[in-house]
């Protein structure tokens, strides 16, 4: 997920730092990690030659970007003289696509005004806190003063009391999420 919000509309220039080592378990697919060496490369030729490996914390240069993973057999064998040597002549490679997805983009007002009656027991007029996002593409989690508002899962909220409201918005396809907070203040009629 893109941690730097860009609104230029060009996703090809979005980049983030990927932890390539976190992919090792998926790449090995249940094989013993102690028996294999996993390394990542920018090109197929580098992967085949085992040269110029990418750093394990790697920032993509285009979006999406195809990189190559190489898995070497790391079995130690006796070279005939009693010396154990690495037998990494067997290896395989595969393509991996690094894709940077945008964060959900929205901006709540800094504050909203909740109008209550003179004795403060009844809401006269409640504002609508609206993210403006499509409920079929995003999931919403609202909270008031740090406590989750169960059942509030829509793209907008009509507050019934003053406090600090937060919404966490998650893209249901990419699971990228973003959040924003706002303050709701109470006011009595003049």
GROMACS .gro file of C-alpha atoms in nm:
model
  190
    1UNK     CA    1   0.000   0.000   0.000
    2UNK     CA    2   0.127   0.343  -0.097
    3UNK     CA    3   0.228   0.524   0.221
    4UNK     CA    4   0.271   0.857   0.041
    5UNK     CA    5  -0.061   0.977  -0.094
    6UNK     CA    6  -0.020   1.090  -0.452
    7UNK     CA    7  -0.306   1.243  -0.640
    8UNK     CA    8  -0.137   1.283  -0.978
    9UNK     CA    9  -0.341   0.994  -1.121
   10UNK     CA   10  -0.024   0.822  -1.246
   11UNK     CA   11   0.017   0.492  -1.058
   12UNK     CA   12   0.329   0.395  -1.256
   13UNK     CA   13   0.544   0.627  -1.043
   14UNK     CA   14   0.419   0.500  -0.706
   15UNK     CA   15   0.687   0.330  -0.499
   16UNK     CA   16   0.723   0.186  -0.151
   17UNK     CA   17   0.979  -0.022   0.031
   18UNK     CA   18   0.907  -0.395   0.006
   19UNK     CA   19   1.040  -0.646   0.259
   20UNK     CA   20   1.135  -0.920   0.012
   21UNK     CA   21   1.237  -1.159   0.289
   22UNK     CA   22   0.871  -1.170   0.399
   23UNK     CA   23   0.798  -1.351   0.069
   24UNK     CA   24   1.034  -1.641   0.144
   25UNK     CA   25   0.772  -1.857   0.317
   26UNK     CA   26   0.534  -1.825   0.022
   27UNK     CA   27   0.815  -1.885  -0.230
   28UNK     CA   28   0.932  -2.202  -0.050
   29UNK     CA   29   0.572  -2.327  -0.015
   30UNK     CA   30   0.636  -2.550   0.286
   31UNK     CA   31   0.990  -2.656   0.197
   32UNK     CA   32   1.251  -2.640   0.473
   33UNK     CA   33   1.403  -2.287   0.473
   34UNK     CA   34   1.727  -2.431   0.617
   35UNK     CA   35   1.779  -2.632   0.296
   36UNK     CA   36   1.744  -2.345   0.050
   37UNK     CA   37   1.885  -2.001  -0.025
   38UNK     CA   38   1.625  -1.751  -0.151
   39UNK     CA   39   1.743  -1.439  -0.336
   40UNK     CA   40   1.577  -1.175  -0.552
   41UNK     CA   41   1.692  -1.010  -0.878
   42UNK     CA   42   1.592  -0.733  -1.116
   43UNK     CA   43   1.637  -0.943  -1.431
   44UNK     CA   44   1.605  -1.306  -1.534
   45UNK     CA   45   1.968  -1.308  -1.654
   46UNK     CA   46   2.093  -1.185  -1.313
   47UNK     CA   47   1.880  -1.452  -1.141
   48UNK     CA   48   2.018  -1.727  -1.367
   49UNK     CA   49   2.375  -1.609  -1.307
   50UNK     CA   50   2.317  -1.547  -0.934
   51UNK     CA   51   2.467  -1.197  -0.960
   52UNK     CA   52   2.352  -0.853  -0.840
   53UNK     CA   53   2.091  -0.967  -0.588
   54UNK     CA   54   1.842  -0.703  -0.474
   55UNK     CA   55   1.856  -0.585  -0.112
   56UNK     CA   56   1.594  -0.749   0.109
   57UNK     CA   57   1.444  -0.404   0.177
   58UNK     CA   58   1.381  -0.299  -0.181
   59UNK     CA   59   1.198   0.003  -0.322
   60UNK     CA   60   1.036  -0.064  -0.658
   61UNK     CA   61   1.141   0.153  -0.954
   62UNK     CA   62   0.819   0.123  -1.159
   63UNK     CA   63   0.467   0.016  -1.070
   64UNK     CA   64   0.394  -0.266  -1.119
   65UNK     CA   65   0.743  -0.418  -1.136
   66UNK     CA   66   0.836  -0.776  -1.220
   67UNK     CA   67   1.135  -0.911  -1.026
   68UNK     CA   68   1.280  -1.261  -1.018
   69UNK     CA   69   1.329  -1.496  -0.726
   70UNK     CA   70   1.597  -1.763  -0.727
   71UNK     CA   71   1.585  -2.064  -0.495
   72UNK     CA   72   1.914  -2.254  -0.458
   73UNK     CA   73   1.951  -2.599  -0.309
   74UNK     CA   74   2.169  -2.532  -0.002
   75UNK     CA   75   2.261  -2.892   0.069
   76UNK     CA   76   2.609  -2.941   0.210
   77UNK     CA   77   2.790  -3.246   0.069
   78UNK     CA   78   3.127  -3.413   0.127
   79UNK     CA   79   3.364  -3.321  -0.157
   80UNK     CA   80   3.544  -3.656  -0.122
   81UNK     CA   81   3.816  -3.521   0.105
   82UNK     CA   82   3.602  -3.492   0.416
   83UNK     CA   83   3.534  -3.121   0.355
   84UNK     CA   84   3.170  -3.018   0.343
   85UNK     CA   85   3.091  -2.788   0.048
   86UNK     CA   86   2.774  -2.617  -0.071
   87UNK     CA   87   2.611  -2.806  -0.360
   88UNK     CA   88   2.408  -2.510  -0.489
   89UNK     CA   89   2.426  -2.613  -0.852
   90UNK     CA   90   2.054  -2.689  -0.851
   91UNK     CA   91   1.825  -2.386  -0.858
   92UNK     CA   92   1.497  -2.261  -0.996
   93UNK     CA   93   1.362  -1.913  -1.068
   94UNK     CA   94   1.019  -1.754  -1.086
   95UNK     CA   95   0.866  -1.414  -1.154
   96UNK     CA   96   0.714  -1.202  -0.877
   97UNK     CA   97   0.513  -0.888  -0.943
   98UNK     CA   98   0.551  -0.601  -0.697
   99UNK     CA   99   0.242  -0.379  -0.708
  100UNK     CA  100   0.183  -0.059  -0.512
  101UNK     CA  101  -0.185   0.004  -0.444
  102UNK     CA  102  -0.318   0.347  -0.350
  103UNK     CA  103  -0.456   0.421  -0.006
  104UNK     CA  104  -0.827   0.506   0.014
  105UNK     CA  105  -0.844   0.880  -0.049
  106UNK     CA  106  -1.087   1.096   0.149
  107UNK     CA  107  -1.079   1.393   0.384
  108UNK     CA  108  -1.322   1.465   0.666
  109UNK     CA  109  -1.392   1.821   0.779
  110UNK     CA  110  -1.183   1.925   1.080
  111UNK     CA  111  -1.497   1.971   1.291
  112UNK     CA  112  -1.876   1.942   1.280
  113UNK     CA  113  -2.147   2.109   1.489
  114UNK     CA  114  -2.417   1.905   1.666
  115UNK     CA  115  -2.715   2.121   1.762
  116UNK     CA  116  -2.893   2.021   2.084
  117UNK     CA  117  -3.193   2.171   2.265
  118UNK     CA  118  -3.154   2.422   2.548
  119UNK     CA  119  -3.141   2.164   2.826
  120UNK     CA  120  -2.905   1.940   2.625
  121UNK     CA  121  -3.130   1.634   2.635
  122UNK     CA  122  -3.232   1.621   2.270
  123UNK     CA  123  -3.052   1.648   1.935
  124UNK     CA  124  -3.213   1.920   1.726
  125UNK     CA  125  -2.989   1.890   1.420
  126UNK     CA  126  -2.712   1.636   1.358
  127UNK     CA  127  -2.442   1.676   1.094
  128UNK     CA  128  -2.351   1.402   0.850
  129UNK     CA  129  -1.986   1.295   0.859
  130UNK     CA  130  -1.935   1.157   0.509
  131UNK     CA  131  -1.627   0.998   0.351
  132UNK     CA  132  -1.781   1.018   0.003
  133UNK     CA  133  -1.657   0.665  -0.075
  134UNK     CA  134  -1.848   0.374  -0.231
  135UNK     CA  135  -1.965   0.115   0.024
  136UNK     CA  136  -1.924  -0.166  -0.231
  137UNK     CA  137  -1.552  -0.094  -0.269
  138UNK     CA  138  -1.460  -0.003   0.089
  139UNK     CA  139  -1.521  -0.124   0.445
  140UNK     CA  140  -1.570   0.134   0.722
  141UNK     CA  141  -1.495   0.114   1.094
  142UNK     CA  142  -1.607   0.411   1.305
  143UNK     CA  143  -1.505   0.496   1.661
  144UNK     CA  144  -1.587   0.768   1.915
  145UNK     CA  145  -1.315   0.879   2.158
  146UNK     CA  146  -1.122   0.559   2.080
  147UNK     CA  147  -1.415   0.320   2.138
  148UNK     CA  148  -1.549   0.125   1.843
  149UNK     CA  149  -1.906   0.208   1.737
  150UNK     CA  150  -2.043  -0.139   1.673
  151UNK     CA  151  -2.287  -0.160   1.387
  152UNK     CA  152  -2.153   0.159   1.226
  153UNK     CA  153  -2.011   0.028   0.899
  154UNK     CA  154  -2.140   0.277   0.643
  155UNK     CA  155  -1.953   0.540   0.446
  156UNK     CA  156  -2.117   0.816   0.652
  157UNK     CA  157  -2.218   0.864   1.012
  158UNK     CA  158  -2.475   1.084   1.187
  159UNK     CA  159  -2.325   1.157   1.529
  160UNK     CA  160  -2.553   1.182   1.834
  161UNK     CA  161  -2.298   1.318   2.080
  162UNK     CA  162  -1.989   1.535   2.095
  163UNK     CA  163  -1.639   1.386   2.081
  164UNK     CA  164  -1.356   1.281   1.854
  165UNK     CA  165  -1.472   1.053   1.575
  166UNK     CA  166  -1.238   0.838   1.367
  167UNK     CA  167  -1.306   0.628   1.062
  168UNK     CA  168  -1.075   0.359   0.924
  169UNK     CA  169  -1.145   0.291   0.557
  170UNK     CA  170  -1.021  -0.033   0.398
  171UNK     CA  171  -1.022  -0.110   0.026
  172UNK     CA  172  -1.195  -0.452   0.010
  173UNK     CA  173  -0.987  -0.561  -0.293
  174UNK     CA  174  -0.636  -0.451  -0.192
  175UNK     CA  175  -0.686  -0.436   0.190
  176UNK     CA  176  -0.503  -0.102   0.192
  177UNK     CA  177  -0.645   0.125   0.459
  178UNK     CA  178  -0.640   0.490   0.561
  179UNK     CA  179  -0.796   0.680   0.849
  180UNK     CA  180  -0.907   1.031   0.943
  181UNK     CA  181  -1.046   1.197   1.255
  182UNK     CA  182  -1.281   1.486   1.320
  183UNK     CA  183  -1.423   1.663   1.622
  184UNK     CA  184  -1.796   1.697   1.681
  185UNK     CA  185  -1.888   1.985   1.911
  186UNK     CA  186  -2.225   2.046   2.075
  187UNK     CA  187  -2.406   2.379   2.057
  188UNK     CA  188  -2.735   2.501   2.202
  189UNK     CA  189  -2.973   2.726   2.012
  190UNK     CA  190  -2.942   3.099   2.084
   0.00000   0.00000   0.00000
